[in-house]
mmCIF file of N, CA, C and O and ligand atoms in Angstrom:
data_model
loop_
_atom_site.group_PDB
_atom_site.id
_atom_site.type_symbol
_atom_site.label_atom_id
_atom_site.label_comp_id
_atom_site.label_asym_id
_atom_site.label_seq_id
_atom_site.Cartn_x
_atom_site.Cartn_y
_atom_site.Cartn_z
ATOM 1 N N MET A 1 2.498 -3.944 12.495
ATOM 2 C CA MET A 1 1.935 -2.912 11.625
ATOM 3 C C MET A 1 1.612 -1.681 12.461
ATOM 4 O O MET A 1 0.992 -1.754 13.511
ATOM 5 N N LEU A 2 2.036 -0.518 11.948
ATOM 6 C CA LEU A 2 1.758 0.734 12.622
ATOM 7 C C LEU A 2 0.506 1.367 12.028
ATOM 8 O O LEU A 2 0.220 1.189 10.842
ATOM 9 N N PRO A 3 -0.259 2.115 12.818
ATOM 10 C CA PRO A 3 -1.451 2.776 12.265
ATOM 11 C C PRO A 3 -1.075 3.675 11.092
ATOM 12 O O PRO A 3 -0.109 4.423 11.162
ATOM 13 N N GLY A 4 -1.817 3.562 9.997
ATOM 14 C CA GLY A 4 -1.560 4.379 8.820
ATOM 15 C C GLY A 4 -0.477 3.853 7.915
ATOM 16 O O GLY A 4 -0.174 4.454 6.895
ATOM 17 N N GLU A 5 0.152 2.753 8.263
ATOM 18 C CA GLU A 5 1.208 2.162 7.462
ATOM 19 C C GLU A 5 0.671 0.925 6.749
ATOM 20 O O GLU A 5 -0.294 0.313 7.199
ATOM 21 N N PRO A 6 1.306 0.514 5.625
ATOM 22 C CA PRO A 6 0.831 -0.670 4.912
ATOM 23 C C PRO A 6 1.105 -1.953 5.706
ATOM 24 O O PRO A 6 1.958 -1.988 6.587
ATOM 25 N N LEU A 7 0.361 -2.972 5.360
ATOM 26 C CA LEU A 7 0.584 -4.298 5.929
ATOM 27 C C LEU A 7 1.680 -4.963 5.107
ATOM 28 O O LEU A 7 1.533 -5.122 3.889
ATOM 29 N N LEU A 8 2.804 -5.304 5.731
ATOM 30 C CA LEU A 8 3.922 -5.936 5.041
ATOM 31 C C LEU A 8 3.833 -7.438 5.231
ATOM 32 O O LEU A 8 3.766 -7.919 6.362
ATOM 33 N N VAL A 9 3.817 -8.168 4.110
ATOM 34 C CA VAL A 9 3.739 -9.626 4.170
ATOM 35 C C VAL A 9 4.819 -10.223 3.279
ATOM 36 O O VAL A 9 5.263 -9.597 2.312
ATOM 37 N N GLU A 10 5.219 -11.420 3.588
ATOM 38 C CA GLU A 10 6.216 -12.120 2.798
ATOM 39 C C GLU A 10 5.563 -12.620 1.514
ATOM 40 O O GLU A 10 4.495 -13.221 1.543
ATOM 41 N N GLY A 11 6.214 -12.350 0.359
ATOM 42 C CA GLY A 11 5.672 -12.792 -0.920
ATOM 43 C C GLY A 11 6.206 -14.152 -1.314
ATOM 44 O O GLY A 11 7.072 -14.689 -0.631
ATOM 45 N N PRO A 12 5.695 -14.696 -2.399
ATOM 46 C CA PRO A 12 4.670 -14.138 -3.271
ATOM 47 C C PRO A 12 3.299 -14.153 -2.605
ATOM 48 O O PRO A 12 3.044 -14.949 -1.703
ATOM 49 N N VAL A 13 2.427 -13.239 -3.085
ATOM 50 C CA VAL A 13 1.122 -13.052 -2.476
ATOM 51 C C VAL A 13 0.027 -13.062 -3.547
ATOM 52 O O VAL A 13 0.208 -12.516 -4.629
ATOM 53 N N THR A 14 -1.089 -13.686 -3.230
ATOM 54 C CA THR A 14 -2.284 -13.618 -4.061
ATOM 55 C C THR A 14 -3.403 -13.056 -3.201
ATOM 56 O O THR A 14 -3.625 -13.533 -2.087
ATOM 57 N N VAL A 15 -4.066 -12.002 -3.719
ATOM 58 C CA VAL A 15 -5.148 -11.348 -2.982
ATOM 59 C C VAL A 15 -6.421 -11.420 -3.814
ATOM 60 O O VAL A 15 -6.420 -11.038 -4.990
ATOM 61 N N GLU A 16 -7.499 -11.905 -3.227
ATOM 62 C CA GLU A 16 -8.798 -11.877 -3.890
ATOM 63 C C GLU A 16 -9.578 -10.698 -3.329
ATOM 64 O O GLU A 16 -9.793 -10.585 -2.122
ATOM 65 N N LEU A 17 -10.008 -9.811 -4.234
ATOM 66 C CA LEU A 17 -10.711 -8.593 -3.847
ATOM 67 C C LEU A 17 -12.209 -8.845 -3.771
ATOM 68 O O LEU A 17 -12.716 -9.815 -4.332
ATOM 69 N N PRO A 18 -12.928 -7.961 -3.067
ATOM 70 C CA PRO A 18 -14.377 -8.133 -2.904
ATOM 71 C C PRO A 18 -15.131 -8.234 -4.233
ATOM 72 O O PRO A 18 -16.162 -8.894 -4.303
ATOM 73 N N ASP A 19 -14.584 -7.591 -5.312
ATOM 74 C CA ASP A 19 -15.268 -7.658 -6.611
ATOM 75 C C ASP A 19 -14.906 -8.913 -7.402
ATOM 76 O O ASP A 19 -15.313 -9.073 -8.545
ATOM 77 N N GLY A 20 -14.119 -9.801 -6.810
ATOM 78 C CA GLY A 20 -13.768 -11.055 -7.453
ATOM 79 C C GLY A 20 -12.446 -11.043 -8.190
ATOM 80 O O GLY A 20 -11.950 -12.095 -8.594
ATOM 81 N N ARG A 21 -11.869 -9.833 -8.399
ATOM 82 C CA ARG A 21 -10.548 -9.780 -9.054
ATOM 83 C C ARG A 21 -9.518 -10.465 -8.176
ATOM 84 O O ARG A 21 -9.611 -10.434 -6.953
ATOM 85 N N VAL A 22 -8.526 -11.046 -8.852
ATOM 86 C CA VAL A 22 -7.423 -11.675 -8.134
ATOM 87 C C VAL A 22 -6.134 -10.996 -8.582
ATOM 88 O O VAL A 22 -5.867 -10.892 -9.786
ATOM 89 N N GLU A 23 -5.379 -10.467 -7.642
ATOM 90 C CA GLU A 23 -4.112 -9.798 -7.930
ATOM 91 C C GLU A 23 -2.989 -10.604 -7.290
ATOM 92 O O GLU A 23 -3.145 -11.139 -6.192
ATOM 93 N N THR A 24 -1.841 -10.663 -8.000
ATOM 94 C CA THR A 24 -0.700 -11.396 -7.459
ATOM 95 C C THR A 24 0.542 -10.519 -7.492
ATOM 96 O O THR A 24 0.657 -9.622 -8.312
ATOM 97 N N SER A 25 1.445 -10.770 -6.575
ATOM 98 C CA SER A 25 2.740 -10.107 -6.554
ATOM 99 C C SER A 25 3.795 -11.148 -6.227
ATOM 100 O O SER A 25 3.611 -11.955 -5.310
ATOM 101 N N ASP A 26 4.899 -11.122 -6.974
ATOM 102 C CA ASP A 26 5.994 -12.068 -6.757
ATOM 103 C C ASP A 26 7.131 -11.458 -5.943
ATOM 104 O O ASP A 26 8.179 -12.072 -5.782
ATOM 105 N N ARG A 27 6.922 -10.241 -5.426
ATOM 106 C CA ARG A 27 7.983 -9.605 -4.634
ATOM 107 C C ARG A 27 8.268 -10.392 -3.365
ATOM 108 O O ARG A 27 7.391 -11.082 -2.849
ATOM 109 N N MET A 28 9.481 -10.246 -2.852
ATOM 110 C CA MET A 28 9.849 -10.954 -1.617
ATOM 111 C C MET A 28 9.067 -10.417 -0.427
ATOM 112 O O MET A 28 8.682 -11.163 0.466
ATOM 113 N N THR A 29 8.878 -9.094 -0.389
ATOM 114 C CA THR A 29 8.044 -8.447 0.623
ATOM 115 C C THR A 29 7.013 -7.599 -0.100
ATOM 116 O O THR A 29 7.361 -6.828 -0.990
ATOM 117 N N VAL A 30 5.768 -7.766 0.280
ATOM 118 C CA VAL A 30 4.674 -7.077 -0.393
ATOM 119 C C VAL A 30 3.995 -6.134 0.606
ATOM 120 O O VAL A 30 3.686 -6.532 1.734
ATOM 121 N N ALA A 31 3.787 -4.888 0.181
ATOM 122 C CA ALA A 31 3.100 -3.894 1.009
ATOM 123 C C ALA A 31 1.656 -3.792 0.546
ATOM 124 O O ALA A 31 1.379 -3.375 -0.579
ATOM 125 N N ILE A 32 0.742 -4.188 1.402
ATOM 126 C CA ILE A 32 -0.689 -4.161 1.081
ATOM 127 C C ILE A 32 -1.302 -2.908 1.681
ATOM 128 O O ILE A 32 -1.127 -2.611 2.864
ATOM 129 N N CYS A 33 -2.035 -2.168 0.852
ATOM 130 C CA CYS A 33 -2.663 -0.918 1.281
ATOM 131 C C CYS A 33 -3.811 -1.209 2.254
ATOM 132 O O CYS A 33 -4.700 -2.003 1.960
ATOM 133 N N VAL A 34 -3.771 -0.537 3.378
ATOM 134 C CA VAL A 34 -4.879 -0.634 4.333
ATOM 135 C C VAL A 34 -5.516 0.741 4.581
ATOM 136 O O VAL A 34 -6.457 0.842 5.358
ATOM 137 N N CYS A 35 -4.988 1.780 3.880
ATOM 138 C CA CYS A 35 -5.525 3.123 4.100
ATOM 139 C C CYS A 35 -6.609 3.484 3.089
ATOM 140 O O CYS A 35 -7.357 4.423 3.291
ATOM 141 N N GLY A 36 -6.657 2.758 1.957
ATOM 142 C CA GLY A 36 -7.663 3.013 0.934
ATOM 143 C C GLY A 36 -7.306 4.122 -0.033
ATOM 144 O O GLY A 36 -8.098 4.468 -0.898
ATOM 145 N N ARG A 37 -6.109 4.704 0.056
ATOM 146 C CA ARG A 37 -5.732 5.821 -0.804
ATOM 147 C C ARG A 37 -4.950 5.386 -2.048
ATOM 148 O O ARG A 37 -4.779 6.174 -2.969
ATOM 149 N N SER A 38 -4.447 4.185 -2.074
ATOM 150 C CA SER A 38 -3.565 3.751 -3.155
ATOM 151 C C SER A 38 -4.282 3.704 -4.502
ATOM 152 O O SER A 38 -5.403 3.210 -4.611
ATOM 153 N N ALA A 39 -3.595 4.189 -5.558
ATOM 154 C CA ALA A 39 -4.104 4.077 -6.923
ATOM 155 C C ALA A 39 -3.791 2.700 -7.491
ATOM 156 O O ALA A 39 -4.230 2.369 -8.574
ATOM 157 N N ARG A 40 -2.991 1.910 -6.755
ATOM 158 C CA ARG A 40 -2.604 0.570 -7.199
ATOM 159 C C ARG A 40 -3.205 -0.500 -6.284
ATOM 160 O O ARG A 40 -2.643 -1.560 -6.111
ATOM 161 N N HIS A 41 -4.330 -0.196 -5.691
ATOM 162 C CA HIS A 41 -4.975 -1.115 -4.757
ATOM 163 C C HIS A 41 -5.053 -2.527 -5.355
ATOM 164 O O HIS A 41 -5.416 -2.662 -6.518
ATOM 165 N N PRO A 42 -4.685 -3.573 -4.659
ATOM 166 C CA PRO A 42 -4.493 -3.641 -3.222
ATOM 167 C C PRO A 42 -3.078 -3.316 -2.746
ATOM 168 O O PRO A 42 -2.787 -3.397 -1.563
ATOM 169 N N TRP A 43 -2.192 -2.944 -3.690
ATOM 170 C CA TRP A 43 -0.810 -2.705 -3.287
ATOM 171 C C TRP A 43 -0.625 -1.263 -2.822
ATOM 172 O O TRP A 43 -1.221 -0.339 -3.384
ATOM 173 N N CYS A 44 0.226 -1.073 -1.867
ATOM 174 C CA CYS A 44 0.550 0.266 -1.357
ATOM 175 C C CYS A 44 1.362 1.025 -2.405
ATOM 176 O O CYS A 44 2.303 0.472 -2.983
ATOM 177 N N ASP A 45 1.018 2.287 -2.668
ATOM 178 C CA ASP A 45 1.818 3.146 -3.545
ATOM 179 C C ASP A 45 2.363 4.350 -2.781
ATOM 180 O O ASP A 45 2.737 5.349 -3.371
ATOM 181 N N ALA A 46 2.376 4.258 -1.481
ATOM 182 C CA ALA A 46 2.905 5.296 -0.572
ATOM 183 C C ALA A 46 1.968 6.489 -0.429
ATOM 184 O O ALA A 46 2.345 7.490 0.163
ATOM 185 N N SER A 47 0.756 6.402 -0.969
ATOM 186 C CA SER A 47 -0.189 7.512 -0.814
ATOM 187 C C SER A 47 -0.569 7.729 0.644
ATOM 188 O O SER A 47 -1.036 8.814 0.995
ATOM 189 N N HIS A 48 -0.361 6.748 1.491
ATOM 190 C CA HIS A 48 -0.693 6.910 2.909
ATOM 191 C C HIS A 48 0.133 8.018 3.558
ATOM 192 O O HIS A 48 -0.241 8.546 4.585
ATOM 193 N N ARG A 49 1.246 8.372 2.909
ATOM 194 C CA ARG A 49 2.100 9.437 3.438
ATOM 195 C C ARG A 49 1.485 10.805 3.218
ATOM 196 O O ARG A 49 1.947 11.784 3.799
ATOM 197 N N GLU A 50 0.484 10.884 2.372
ATOM 198 C CA GLU A 50 -0.146 12.162 2.024
ATOM 199 C C GLU A 50 -1.309 12.487 2.954
ATOM 200 O O GLU A 50 -2.295 13.058 2.548
ATOM 201 N N THR A 51 -1.206 12.136 4.212
ATOM 202 C CA THR A 51 -2.303 12.345 5.144
ATOM 203 C C THR A 51 -2.273 13.715 5.783
ATOM 204 O O THR A 51 -3.182 14.090 6.487
ATOM 205 N N ARG A 52 -1.215 14.450 5.544
ATOM 206 C CA ARG A 52 -1.147 15.789 6.114
ATOM 207 C C ARG A 52 -0.550 16.719 5.070
ATOM 208 O O ARG A 52 0.175 16.286 4.183
ATOM 209 N N PRO A 53 -0.845 18.021 5.159
ATOM 210 C CA PRO A 53 -0.278 18.965 4.192
ATOM 211 C C PRO A 53 1.242 19.011 4.304
ATOM 212 O O PRO A 53 1.789 18.868 5.405
ATOM 213 N N ARG A 54 1.892 19.176 3.171
ATOM 214 C CA ARG A 54 3.348 19.301 3.187
ATOM 215 C C ARG A 54 3.744 20.676 3.691
ATOM 216 O O ARG A 54 3.079 21.671 3.415
ATOM 217 N N ARG A 55 4.883 20.712 4.369
ATOM 218 C CA ARG A 55 5.424 21.995 4.812
ATOM 219 C C ARG A 55 6.334 22.521 3.717
ATOM 220 O O ARG A 55 6.897 21.744 2.948
ATOM 221 N N PRO A 56 6.547 23.824 3.658
ATOM 222 C CA PRO A 56 7.459 24.373 2.636
ATOM 223 C C PRO A 56 8.833 23.727 2.745
ATOM 224 O O PRO A 56 9.373 23.569 3.842
ATOM 225 N N GLY A 57 9.372 23.275 1.608
ATOM 226 C CA GLY A 57 10.691 22.658 1.576
ATOM 227 C C GLY A 57 10.684 21.183 1.863
ATOM 228 O O GLY A 57 11.712 20.513 1.724
ATOM 229 N N GLU A 58 9.539 20.615 2.237
ATOM 230 C CA GLU A 58 9.444 19.197 2.546
ATOM 231 C C GLU A 58 9.121 18.412 1.283
ATOM 232 O O GLU A 58 8.281 18.841 0.510
ATOM 233 N N GLU A 59 9.808 17.278 1.078
ATOM 234 C CA GLU A 59 9.536 16.449 -0.094
ATOM 235 C C GLU A 59 8.474 15.423 0.208
ATOM 236 O O GLU A 59 8.289 14.992 1.260
HETATM 237 S S1 LIG B 1 -1.148 1.949 3.036
HETATM 238 FE FE1 LIG B 1 0.171 2.836 1.608
HETATM 239 S S2 LIG B 1 -1.095 3.735 0.157
HETATM 240 FE FE2 LIG B 1 -2.443 2.831 1.559
#
C-alpha cells in the first residue's frame, strides 16, 4: 500500500464499521478507503486523488 492510496484486498470482503454497520463487497479485488474522503465509505471512490488542485487541462 502506498501513502494516500486505498488498501487493496482480495474479495469477497465484510467490514464492520465503528458504528456497528456491516458492509460487504463481492468484488474479486476490493479497494478500502484509508484517506477518509470517500462518499462510499468504507469503499474507495477515488476521492483520494483530489488531494491537490487540478492544473488547467488536467482531468
Ligand atoms: S483511499 Fe480512495 S477515496 Fe479514500
